[in-house]
XYZ file of C-alpha atoms in Angstrom:
737
model
C 0.000 0.000 0.000
C 1.334 3.471 -0.934
C 2.287 5.661 2.008
C 0.096 8.724 2.565
C 1.398 12.232 1.920
C 2.017 14.300 5.044
C 3.199 17.863 5.671
C 6.543 18.477 7.388
C 6.589 22.284 7.465
C 5.014 25.405 6.020
C 6.924 28.665 5.541
C 5.526 32.119 4.720
C 7.120 35.483 4.027
C 5.724 38.638 2.467
C 2.390 36.831 2.188
C -0.801 38.545 3.389
C -0.280 39.422 7.099
C 3.129 37.682 7.299
C 5.926 40.124 6.439
C 9.027 38.459 7.880
C 9.652 34.769 7.340
C 7.872 32.389 9.691
C 7.959 28.593 9.646
C 5.379 26.192 11.065
C 6.625 22.657 11.781
C 4.068 19.911 11.142
C 6.166 16.961 12.238
C 8.268 15.701 15.093
C 10.872 13.417 13.569
C 8.816 11.204 11.283
C 5.621 11.698 13.311
C 3.088 13.978 11.577
C 1.647 16.731 13.756
C -1.554 18.736 13.605
C -1.692 22.425 14.503
C -4.363 24.505 16.233
C -4.028 28.298 16.079
C -5.985 30.795 18.160
C -6.130 34.507 17.448
C -8.697 37.269 17.770
C -10.121 38.560 14.526
C -7.850 40.629 12.252
C -4.658 39.181 13.751
C -3.581 37.188 10.693
C -4.783 33.699 11.534
C -6.685 33.224 8.263
C -3.578 34.206 6.280
C -2.193 30.791 7.203
C -5.259 29.117 5.670
C -4.959 31.426 2.647
C -1.389 30.204 2.186
C -2.664 26.650 1.716
C -5.369 27.725 -0.758
C -2.887 29.828 -2.740
C -0.267 27.068 -2.834
C -2.669 24.438 -4.204
C -4.689 26.713 -6.537
C -4.165 26.263 -10.290
C -4.615 30.028 -10.825
C -2.179 31.018 -8.025
C -4.771 33.055 -6.146
C -7.719 32.753 -3.765
C -11.247 32.102 -5.006
C -12.515 35.254 -3.320
C -9.739 37.410 -4.855
C -9.692 36.309 -8.493
C -6.715 36.814 -10.786
C -7.116 40.573 -11.254
C -8.782 43.519 -9.540
C -12.292 43.878 -10.971
C -15.686 44.641 -9.432
C -15.567 43.211 -5.882
C -12.411 41.129 -6.423
C -9.019 42.430 -5.379
C -6.859 40.172 -7.585
C -3.481 38.592 -6.906
C -1.927 41.868 -5.699
C -3.856 41.472 -2.415
C -1.769 38.373 -1.621
C 1.399 40.411 -1.187
C 2.163 42.108 2.129
C 1.946 45.879 1.666
C 5.529 46.364 2.895
C 7.131 43.401 1.117
C 8.797 45.463 -1.626
C 9.970 48.126 0.811
C 11.705 45.409 2.839
C 13.138 43.690 -0.250
C 11.133 40.535 0.466
C 9.951 38.221 -2.293
C 6.468 37.056 -1.216
C 5.805 33.361 -1.327
C 4.804 30.131 0.392
C 6.995 27.063 0.825
C 5.583 23.676 1.843
C 7.706 20.636 2.644
C 6.025 17.221 2.384
C 6.810 13.572 2.877
C 5.543 10.336 1.370
C 7.148 7.409 3.090
C 10.908 8.077 2.930
C 10.529 10.502 0.014
C 10.757 14.172 1.016
C 9.788 16.851 -1.504
C 9.138 20.575 -1.337
C 8.685 23.666 -3.517
C 8.281 27.386 -3.018
C 5.528 29.207 -4.886
C 6.159 32.943 -5.241
C 3.467 35.599 -5.393
C 3.780 37.309 -8.782
C 1.255 39.436 -10.739
C 1.086 37.026 -13.684
C 0.601 34.011 -11.403
C 3.330 31.432 -10.769
C 2.556 27.957 -12.142
C 1.468 25.203 -9.789
C 4.536 23.595 -8.218
C 5.427 19.950 -8.752
C 4.889 19.352 -5.041
C 1.446 20.968 -5.165
C 0.431 18.999 -8.241
C 1.601 15.775 -6.620
C -0.653 16.394 -3.615
C -3.637 17.280 -5.792
C -3.180 14.066 -7.775
C -3.702 12.161 -4.514
C -6.787 14.116 -3.384
C -10.317 13.673 -4.663
C -11.980 16.719 -3.114
C -10.733 20.005 -1.601
C -9.429 19.631 1.928
C -9.848 23.291 2.965
C -13.098 23.907 4.856
C -14.042 27.491 5.704
C -16.832 28.123 8.167
C -18.454 30.946 6.197
C -18.725 28.750 3.071
C -20.227 25.650 4.680
C -23.900 26.521 4.539
C -23.717 27.383 0.855
C -23.791 23.637 0.084
C -27.100 23.291 1.907
C -28.842 26.608 1.289
C -27.326 28.259 -1.806
C -26.362 25.518 -4.246
C -28.884 24.239 -6.758
C -29.342 20.506 -7.141
C -27.325 20.667 -10.387
C -24.430 22.529 -8.718
C -24.462 20.093 -5.804
C -24.388 17.164 -8.236
C -21.374 18.617 -10.044
C -19.479 19.053 -6.775
C -20.299 15.582 -5.464
C -19.343 13.732 -8.658
C -16.057 15.642 -8.412
C -15.575 14.128 -4.945
C -16.110 10.688 -6.395
C -13.674 11.273 -9.258
C -16.485 11.091 -11.808
C -15.778 14.446 -13.508
C -15.083 12.791 -16.926
C -18.441 11.014 -16.715
C -20.083 14.326 -15.849
C -18.625 15.817 -19.049
C -19.978 12.865 -21.018
C -23.404 13.463 -19.507
C -23.249 17.175 -20.319
C -22.107 16.577 -23.895
C -24.754 13.911 -24.457
C -27.439 16.153 -23.050
C -26.369 19.082 -25.256
C -26.139 16.835 -28.334
C -29.560 15.320 -27.670
C -31.076 18.781 -27.301
C -29.414 19.955 -30.517
C -30.476 16.874 -32.504
C -34.025 17.014 -31.120
C -34.373 20.695 -32.020
C -33.098 20.088 -35.535
C -35.312 17.050 -36.048
C -38.366 19.055 -34.987
C -37.446 22.217 -36.880
C -39.478 23.008 -40.015
C -37.621 26.203 -40.917
C -35.833 24.845 -44.007
C -38.920 23.008 -45.245
C -41.116 26.082 -44.742
C -38.651 28.223 -46.677
C -38.722 25.879 -49.664
C -42.524 25.721 -49.569
C -42.585 29.528 -49.692
C -40.472 29.226 -52.843
C -43.092 26.796 -54.239
C -45.854 29.308 -53.529
C -43.826 32.064 -55.238
C -43.102 29.954 -58.363
C -46.743 28.886 -58.720
C -48.117 32.393 -57.969
C -49.711 31.145 -54.718
C -51.561 28.209 -56.269
C -49.570 25.539 -54.369
C -48.491 25.711 -50.719
C -47.551 22.069 -50.125
C -45.592 19.670 -52.273
C -47.376 16.943 -54.220
C -45.889 15.512 -57.430
C -49.255 15.113 -59.162
C -50.476 18.592 -58.198
C -47.209 20.191 -59.294
C -47.303 18.472 -62.713
C -50.963 19.471 -63.229
C -50.178 23.113 -62.450
C -47.114 23.150 -64.753
C -48.954 21.471 -67.618
C -52.041 23.707 -67.355
C -50.396 27.039 -66.561
C -47.103 26.813 -68.492
C -46.940 24.101 -71.170
C -50.561 24.478 -72.344
C -49.745 28.001 -73.588
C -47.057 26.527 -75.848
C -48.343 23.060 -76.782
C -51.369 21.381 -75.181
C -50.088 17.970 -76.270
C -46.766 18.333 -74.435
C -47.120 17.027 -70.856
C -44.864 16.583 -67.835
C -45.669 13.275 -66.079
C -43.282 13.757 -63.098
C -40.951 16.556 -61.907
C -37.768 14.811 -63.024
C -35.062 15.373 -65.618
C -35.546 11.767 -66.794
C -39.194 12.424 -67.663
C -39.905 12.171 -71.429
C -41.867 15.443 -71.332
C -38.906 17.243 -69.705
C -36.476 15.882 -72.311
C -38.790 17.021 -75.136
C -39.033 20.464 -73.499
C -35.231 20.706 -73.413
C -35.001 19.803 -77.122
C -37.630 22.382 -78.071
C -35.806 25.084 -76.074
C -32.600 24.402 -78.004
C -34.476 24.421 -81.341
C -36.137 27.690 -80.343
C -32.785 29.318 -79.668
C -31.460 28.127 -83.018
C -34.544 29.233 -84.887
C -34.646 32.781 -83.569
C -30.863 33.134 -83.415
C -30.671 33.743 -79.666
C -28.041 31.086 -79.139
C -25.515 32.635 -81.521
C -26.277 36.166 -80.287
C -25.677 35.169 -76.648
C -22.413 33.480 -77.611
C -21.214 36.549 -79.547
C -22.077 38.893 -76.668
C -20.128 36.697 -74.276
C -16.988 36.789 -76.432
C -17.187 40.598 -76.820
C -17.526 41.025 -73.013
C -14.390 38.930 -72.590
C -12.365 41.391 -74.680
C -13.822 44.716 -73.526
C -13.643 46.229 -70.074
C -16.934 45.697 -68.198
C -15.924 46.702 -64.683
C -18.213 46.281 -61.705
C -18.421 49.083 -59.161
C -16.601 47.059 -56.494
C -13.996 45.616 -58.881
C -10.862 47.738 -59.322
C -9.131 45.349 -61.750
C -9.706 45.465 -65.563
C -11.933 42.557 -66.564
C -11.370 42.612 -70.365
C -8.392 40.994 -72.076
C -7.479 44.244 -73.933
C -7.222 46.440 -70.770
C -5.517 43.592 -68.914
C -2.893 43.304 -71.668
C -2.335 47.085 -71.807
C -1.979 47.253 -68.038
C 0.541 44.372 -68.098
C 2.615 46.273 -70.712
C 2.729 49.357 -68.472
C 3.836 47.285 -65.456
C 6.472 45.498 -67.568
C 7.941 48.777 -68.865
C 8.151 50.200 -65.342
C 9.783 47.001 -64.032
C 12.242 47.001 -66.944
C 13.242 50.590 -66.264
C 13.611 49.952 -62.540
C 15.758 46.858 -63.172
C 18.088 48.813 -65.478
C 18.497 51.586 -62.894
C 19.245 49.192 -60.051
C 21.584 47.100 -62.229
C 23.685 50.190 -62.841
C 23.937 50.844 -59.106
C 24.865 47.233 -58.444
C 27.485 46.908 -61.173
C 30.020 45.907 -58.524
C 27.946 42.996 -57.228
C 31.022 40.782 -57.361
C 32.219 42.517 -54.190
C 29.031 41.701 -52.231
C 30.627 39.049 -49.991
C 33.634 41.304 -49.287
C 31.379 44.241 -48.433
C 29.286 42.122 -46.031
C 32.344 40.945 -44.103
C 33.834 44.440 -44.065
C 30.539 45.890 -42.794
C 30.449 43.409 -39.899
C 34.060 44.348 -39.087
C 33.389 48.097 -39.085
C 30.199 47.671 -37.011
C 32.060 45.820 -34.243
C 32.394 48.612 -31.663
C 34.502 46.395 -29.423
C 37.223 46.347 -32.091
C 39.578 49.347 -32.270
C 39.990 50.211 -35.953
C 41.995 53.316 -36.869
C 43.332 52.160 -40.264
C 42.141 50.025 -43.169
C 42.801 46.334 -42.379
C 43.670 45.685 -46.048
C 45.950 48.560 -47.140
C 46.825 49.869 -43.678
C 45.791 53.429 -44.698
C 44.702 55.644 -41.847
C 40.921 55.958 -42.023
C 41.141 59.732 -41.663
C 43.183 59.844 -44.858
C 40.846 57.683 -46.955
C 38.360 59.313 -49.425
C 35.572 58.778 -46.894
C 37.484 60.374 -44.046
C 36.275 58.336 -41.043
C 35.316 54.884 -39.812
C 31.639 55.874 -39.602
C 31.645 57.153 -43.200
C 33.143 53.886 -44.435
C 30.475 51.931 -42.565
C 27.736 54.125 -44.090
C 29.133 53.623 -47.590
C 29.204 49.845 -47.119
C 25.567 49.872 -45.958
C 24.569 51.941 -48.996
C 26.246 49.559 -51.440
C 24.660 46.501 -49.827
C 21.235 48.188 -49.894
C 21.728 48.891 -53.613
C 22.401 45.200 -54.180
C 19.222 44.281 -52.283
C 17.164 46.762 -54.345
C 18.540 45.238 -57.548
C 17.530 41.734 -56.505
C 13.988 42.937 -55.799
C 13.843 44.782 -59.136
C 15.083 41.710 -60.985
C 12.380 39.544 -59.385
C 9.691 42.134 -60.217
C 10.798 42.150 -63.859
C 10.552 38.365 -64.144
C 7.047 38.453 -62.683
C 6.021 41.239 -65.091
C 7.367 39.231 -68.062
C 5.313 36.176 -67.081
C 2.146 38.270 -66.613
C 2.666 40.020 -69.951
C 3.023 36.717 -71.816
C -0.118 35.218 -70.246
C -2.269 38.321 -70.885
C -1.095 38.514 -74.520
C -2.017 34.859 -75.080
C -5.419 35.402 -73.462
C -6.106 38.412 -75.707
C -5.080 36.500 -78.834
C -7.445 33.658 -77.919
C -10.405 35.959 -77.172
C -9.976 37.855 -80.487
C -10.002 34.534 -82.350
C -13.219 33.558 -80.557
C -14.899 36.775 -81.754
C -13.845 36.148 -85.363
C -15.257 32.620 -85.210
C -18.549 33.812 -83.671
C -18.937 36.507 -86.363
C -18.673 33.968 -89.188
C -21.906 33.594 -91.194
C -23.619 36.458 -89.299
C -24.833 39.823 -90.634
C -22.211 41.499 -88.417
C -19.120 39.938 -90.032
C -18.146 43.125 -91.921
C -18.710 45.584 -89.061
C -15.343 45.029 -87.341
C -12.804 46.037 -89.974
C -10.202 46.807 -87.299
C -10.267 43.311 -85.786
C -7.910 41.625 -88.269
C -5.561 44.646 -88.319
C -5.285 44.701 -84.499
C -4.866 40.924 -84.349
C -1.996 41.033 -86.884
C -0.301 43.920 -85.074
C -0.590 42.025 -81.797
C 1.056 38.924 -83.205
C 4.023 41.007 -84.458
C 4.363 43.074 -81.253
C 7.416 42.544 -78.998
C 8.171 43.986 -75.542
C 9.880 47.352 -75.732
C 7.864 48.567 -78.730
C 4.781 50.772 -78.844
C 1.460 49.135 -78.095
C -0.800 48.236 -81.034
C -3.459 50.923 -81.392
C -6.682 49.325 -80.244
C -8.835 52.444 -80.025
C -10.706 51.777 -83.285
C -11.264 48.117 -82.392
C -12.616 49.000 -78.936
C -14.974 51.551 -80.459
C -16.226 49.057 -83.082
C -16.709 46.296 -80.484
C -18.706 48.589 -78.187
C -20.921 49.562 -81.125
C -21.319 45.908 -82.135
C -22.175 44.915 -78.545
C -24.944 47.503 -78.371
C -26.391 46.400 -81.735
C -26.367 42.692 -80.827
C -27.869 43.407 -77.391
C -30.671 45.408 -79.009
C -31.438 42.574 -81.455
C -31.459 40.010 -78.632
C -33.883 42.133 -76.615
C -36.157 42.606 -79.629
C -36.357 38.836 -80.191
C -37.078 38.160 -76.486
C -39.750 40.873 -76.404
C -41.343 39.439 -79.513
C -41.388 35.994 -77.965
C -42.983 37.256 -74.732
C -43.172 35.146 -71.573
C -44.519 32.032 -73.250
C -41.317 30.522 -74.542
C -39.788 27.119 -74.201
C -36.798 28.821 -72.570
C -38.947 30.237 -69.743
C -40.889 26.970 -69.442
C -37.656 24.993 -69.045
C -36.463 27.487 -66.406
C -39.667 26.963 -64.365
C -39.379 23.172 -64.757
C -35.766 23.266 -63.467
C -36.791 25.341 -60.447
C -39.525 22.856 -59.560
C -37.188 19.854 -59.971
C -34.521 21.511 -57.776
C -37.205 22.311 -55.219
C -38.326 18.672 -55.153
C -34.735 17.491 -54.588
C -34.276 20.015 -51.746
C -37.476 18.898 -49.989
C -36.510 15.243 -50.372
C -33.062 15.961 -48.920
C -34.587 17.896 -45.994
C -36.976 15.010 -45.256
C -34.139 12.446 -45.398
C -32.009 14.480 -43.006
C -34.961 14.946 -40.667
C -35.668 11.206 -40.650
C -32.024 10.464 -39.863
C -32.058 13.048 -37.065
C -35.162 11.433 -35.538
C -33.436 8.051 -35.666
C -30.219 9.527 -34.224
C -32.169 11.208 -31.430
C -33.748 7.888 -30.455
C -30.337 6.189 -30.405
C -28.840 9.022 -28.334
C -31.699 8.740 -25.852
C -31.036 5.011 -25.506
C -27.299 5.623 -25.005
C -27.912 8.431 -22.539
C -30.306 6.262 -20.554
C -27.764 3.422 -20.395
C -24.914 5.771 -19.386
C -27.050 7.621 -16.854
C -28.164 4.329 -15.330
C -24.552 3.168 -14.947
C -23.499 6.504 -13.435
C -26.486 6.555 -11.094
C -25.764 3.038 -9.886
C -22.089 3.807 -9.323
C -22.809 7.165 -7.696
C -25.570 5.694 -5.546
C -23.162 3.026 -4.332
C -20.596 5.660 -3.359
C -23.272 7.839 -1.766
C -24.414 4.810 0.221
C -20.880 4.417 1.570
C -20.812 8.111 2.411
C -24.234 8.175 4.052
C -23.311 6.190 7.169
C -20.167 8.297 7.734
C -22.110 11.540 7.362
C -24.827 10.554 9.797
C -22.304 9.270 12.328
C -20.318 12.529 12.335
C -23.488 14.636 12.222
C -24.920 12.923 15.303
C -21.662 13.278 17.217
C -21.353 17.001 16.413
C -24.904 17.597 17.646
C -24.498 15.189 20.565
C -27.684 13.369 19.517
C -26.819 9.724 19.110
C -30.413 8.645 18.483
C -32.448 11.795 17.873
C -30.572 13.423 14.967
C -32.652 13.279 11.753
C -31.113 10.956 9.137
C -29.434 12.669 6.175
C -29.201 11.289 2.674
C -28.451 12.362 -0.888
C -31.138 11.510 -3.421
C -30.514 11.020 -7.157
C -33.258 11.275 -9.848
C -35.078 8.190 -11.039
C -33.861 6.373 -14.159
C -36.817 7.613 -16.216
C -36.145 11.312 -15.467
C -34.550 13.289 -18.307
C -32.264 15.485 -16.194
C -29.929 13.123 -14.371
C -27.371 15.778 -13.425
C -28.820 16.780 -10.065
C -28.861 15.528 -6.527
C -31.128 16.464 -3.625
C -29.854 16.794 -0.042
C -32.730 15.590 2.155
C -33.501 14.616 5.760
C -36.117 12.483 7.438
C -37.183 15.115 9.967
C -40.141 13.194 11.391
C -42.406 10.282 10.578
C -44.736 12.601 8.693
C -41.882 14.736 7.271
C -39.606 12.334 5.422
C -37.473 13.358 2.485
C -37.724 17.103 3.204
C -35.301 19.948 2.459
C -33.112 20.677 5.528
C -33.306 24.478 5.438
C -37.015 24.387 6.193
C -36.695 22.305 9.381
C -33.221 22.499 10.947
C -31.905 25.070 13.377
C -29.002 27.399 12.597
C -26.389 25.185 14.268
C -27.860 22.058 12.674
C -27.666 23.653 9.221
C -24.032 24.487 9.910
C -23.264 20.995 11.213
C -24.758 19.161 8.261
C -22.307 20.343 5.541
C -19.398 20.108 8.011
C -20.228 16.456 8.649
C -20.674 15.870 4.924
C -17.318 17.419 3.979
C -15.407 15.683 6.770
C -16.993 12.330 5.944
C -16.122 12.722 2.254
C -12.518 13.698 3.044
C -12.161 10.744 5.397
C -13.564 8.378 2.769
C -11.922 9.641 -0.419
C -8.741 11.545 0.540
C -6.832 8.880 2.428
C -3.884 9.108 0.000
C -3.308 12.654 1.287
C -5.076 12.847 4.685
C -4.918 16.636 5.120
C -7.653 18.882 6.518
C -7.641 22.662 6.935
C -10.437 24.072 9.131
C -10.966 27.829 9.174
C -13.330 29.062 11.926
C -15.844 26.236 11.605
C -17.518 26.723 15.010
C -19.790 29.596 14.000
C -23.324 29.296 15.437
C -22.256 26.613 17.964
C -22.831 26.625 21.684
C -20.316 25.262 24.205
C -21.628 21.686 23.986
C -21.352 21.616 20.188
C -17.780 22.950 20.409
C -16.865 20.175 22.825
C -18.538 17.626 20.553
C -16.463 18.779 17.555
C -13.257 18.506 19.561
C -14.256 15.036 20.713
C -15.245 14.006 17.178
C -11.844 15.093 15.784
C -10.054 13.173 18.523
C -12.131 10.053 17.865
C -12.244 9.845 14.060
C -9.342 11.865 12.658
C -6.247 10.664 14.496
C -4.773 9.529 11.167
C -5.235 12.957 9.553
C -3.052 16.059 9.689
C -5.214 19.020 10.580
C -4.601 22.760 10.553
C -7.340 24.378 12.622
C -7.584 28.143 13.126
C -10.193 29.772 15.352
C -11.034 33.073 17.003
C -12.994 31.244 19.717
C -10.760 30.962 22.785
C -13.117 28.581 24.575
C -13.034 26.208 21.609
C -9.239 26.489 21.530
C -9.087 25.428 25.171
C -11.472 22.529 24.499
C -9.136 21.332 21.752
C -6.224 21.354 24.178
C -8.276 19.320 26.649
C -9.696 16.751 24.209
C -7.076 16.216 21.476
C -3.989 14.007 21.948
C -1.045 16.152 23.062
C 1.534 13.925 21.400
C 0.237 14.676 17.898
C -1.072 18.228 18.297
C 0.670 21.587 18.723
C -1.101 24.714 19.932
C -0.107 28.286 19.135
C -1.677 31.559 20.187
C -1.266 34.846 18.269
C -0.485 37.597 20.785
C -0.100 40.553 18.412
C 0.077 41.594 14.767
C 3.329 43.521 14.469
C 3.351 45.838 11.406
C 7.087 45.302 10.843
C 6.946 41.533 11.344
C 3.515 39.944 11.113
C 1.606 37.745 13.583
C 3.630 37.086 16.729
C 2.825 33.892 18.588
C 3.027 33.261 22.319
C 6.142 31.150 21.841
C 7.878 33.655 19.581
C 11.473 34.367 20.572
C 13.666 37.133 19.213
C 16.832 35.533 17.819
C 20.195 36.961 18.844
C 21.175 36.985 15.167
C 18.468 39.548 14.388
C 19.786 41.874 17.111
C 23.381 41.450 15.922
C 22.453 42.201 12.316
C 20.746 45.441 13.351
C 23.741 46.533 15.412
C 26.137 45.638 12.582
C 24.141 47.875 10.252
C 24.367 50.726 12.750
C 20.629 50.622 13.462
C 18.943 50.971 16.845
C 18.122 47.645 18.483
C 16.801 48.800 21.868
C 13.260 47.516 21.255
C 14.525 44.117 20.125
C 16.876 43.864 23.136
C 14.069 44.780 25.541
C 11.779 42.270 23.849
C 14.440 39.557 24.079
C 14.890 40.321 27.809
C 11.143 39.955 28.417
C 11.025 36.692 26.497
C 13.997 35.342 28.509
C 12.345 36.368 31.760
C 9.045 34.699 30.737
C 10.818 31.446 29.893
C 12.799 31.546 33.141
C 9.652 32.223 35.174
C 7.962 29.250 33.536
C 10.982 27.032 34.224
C 10.924 27.979 37.940
C 7.112 27.923 38.045
C 7.065 31.315 39.766
C 3.900 33.082 40.888
C 2.852 36.504 39.632
C 0.115 38.952 40.501
C -3.228 38.580 38.761
C -3.374 41.255 36.057
C -6.316 43.464 35.080
C -8.689 41.915 32.561
C -7.528 44.213 29.765
C -3.950 42.786 30.107
C -4.376 39.212 31.297
C -1.248 37.806 29.673
C 1.152 40.766 29.590
C 3.793 41.502 32.250
C 6.569 44.080 32.296
C 10.128 43.148 32.989
C 10.030 44.501 36.538
C 7.087 42.266 37.474
C 8.770 39.187 36.058
C 12.064 40.024 37.742
C 10.356 40.567 41.130
C 8.503 37.290 40.708
C 11.862 35.516 40.376
C 13.377 37.308 43.379
C 10.305 37.247 45.679
C 8.321 34.161 44.550
C 6.564 33.756 47.918
C 4.875 37.174 47.816
C 3.094 36.471 44.491
C -0.318 34.877 44.469
C -0.989 33.045 41.151
C 1.045 30.362 39.429
C 2.592 31.733 36.245
């Protein structure tokens, strides 16, 4: 069996209330110790608990502070003692731990960006199932504030079932998404609106027979009453006949050739859209490529002249590095040994500048050369494209009435074939003018034919038929997807039910193990062995959809079973219930790292309850290391009376010193601190006086002297004179020190 992880010591400095370094031993040899700390409020006791939370927090902060100052959160800066920087102290927390014979420790500093979790901290967290820090003010939130879903999420985290919780969440989200999509009619409704628009409101739902009747009566009948569409499909014989008649119609009226000619003319001319800044025609594209080529050619020639001495590039680069080395003394040329002041440039800096200029010229030439190559490639491709598009126009004009209206076409085409880079562009002004005129004439003829045909054409009929066929395919696809989604939703429900059942069974088993522990501790805290109402956690039934919730219930009375605690329990009972639950869960699931931190957990308790808690800790948690801080002095005394002295240490905060931090009753001023102050030439009178008082207190305790009872406002403070007199005249004093 693997040895449990235990704490050996905790050290703080510059953290919260602790300015100077303080160390808290949690072991005696190899024996783990627990620690109880008493202090009035605002004396720094909770800073010790905060140190544990900070050290084991992934975000290197406290949950109540957050990572940055915003709204009601103070951020990480609140972790640092206000005088840490002034005292040259690096804030941080160091924890030393042991697992068997293996000792390990790490220090986690307080930094604005958040120091990563230490290896030691991560190792402890890997051995813990649920958080081991219990704060009194947070306890009742589990009972009164958390929803059943939030409580479920926390509890499955205790049981190490977080991955299963994610599976449940993902399944639930997927089921909801699939169900919504399977029930959605948005896409189908949109396509049916298209059907109503196409049929001028005559059809609002899809039916193959009704659609064919409408198309035959309202569209085809106006062209040929014998031509019928039997089904909305491209394989239908009526559809194929309609397609053939549309093609014959185009050939008969000449629309096909006119459309083709217009397309070829648009390819050559510049028809630019408002949002398109690039020329779209092959003529303007070619002319623009020539301009870019000429500019690139000129730039390349200029830069080539500057870089005529490119052979010296490597020499210049090495010389530049030499002259830029400021650590190297260089008064003369390293090649000819000429004093730099006597060279044509006159100084080392001037030589370095000249070298930089020459190397920059070489770089500019390389860029210009690359730009020229790119321009050459673009020019060649645009010229080829223009040649092809002009040939297409000539072919389209063959056997048309417009063949003789572009006299400039052949002239421009011949000039283009003979043109070479570096020469003047072929004059295309006449060709562009003729093509624009031709385009307008052909467009006018096309419009005249279409107007003469009217709406009842085989072209329009085929367009309507294609829209209806596409609409049918879309509706069929939507129905197929919907059917698959319904099937998928059913399968997901079956899977979710099986997974939820397995999780419920496993969780219920773990909750059953936890239930007896919770009720045992709860009864002992209240001191009601038989009368405390039974507590239990209730999961939903298998048939309920939302499985991610858990109810915390009690059997308050015979006629009040399975009721919510907040409606029936007293204030102290409501506080005891989550305390018992957390302690029981830690005892059951955190045995690999049996650590517990209790921060003021006796709120709302009377004296009997405080004694019961002390007794419960002594009875059930002897194998745990506990840090317990409290502002309740009576509870602190009960702990000293009830808990085993051999495994517990007790410390009392006597003051919060601004220049030090919390001082404990057993604090002793080290001689080294006094010597360091004196060595620095600083006053050490206060430290010396404090050290004298501490020595006198220890000596009085050793001799068990008696001192006078002090006033209530100073019950534990004595000046040096009183302590000294008590040593000299022990018989005259009245109370044992």
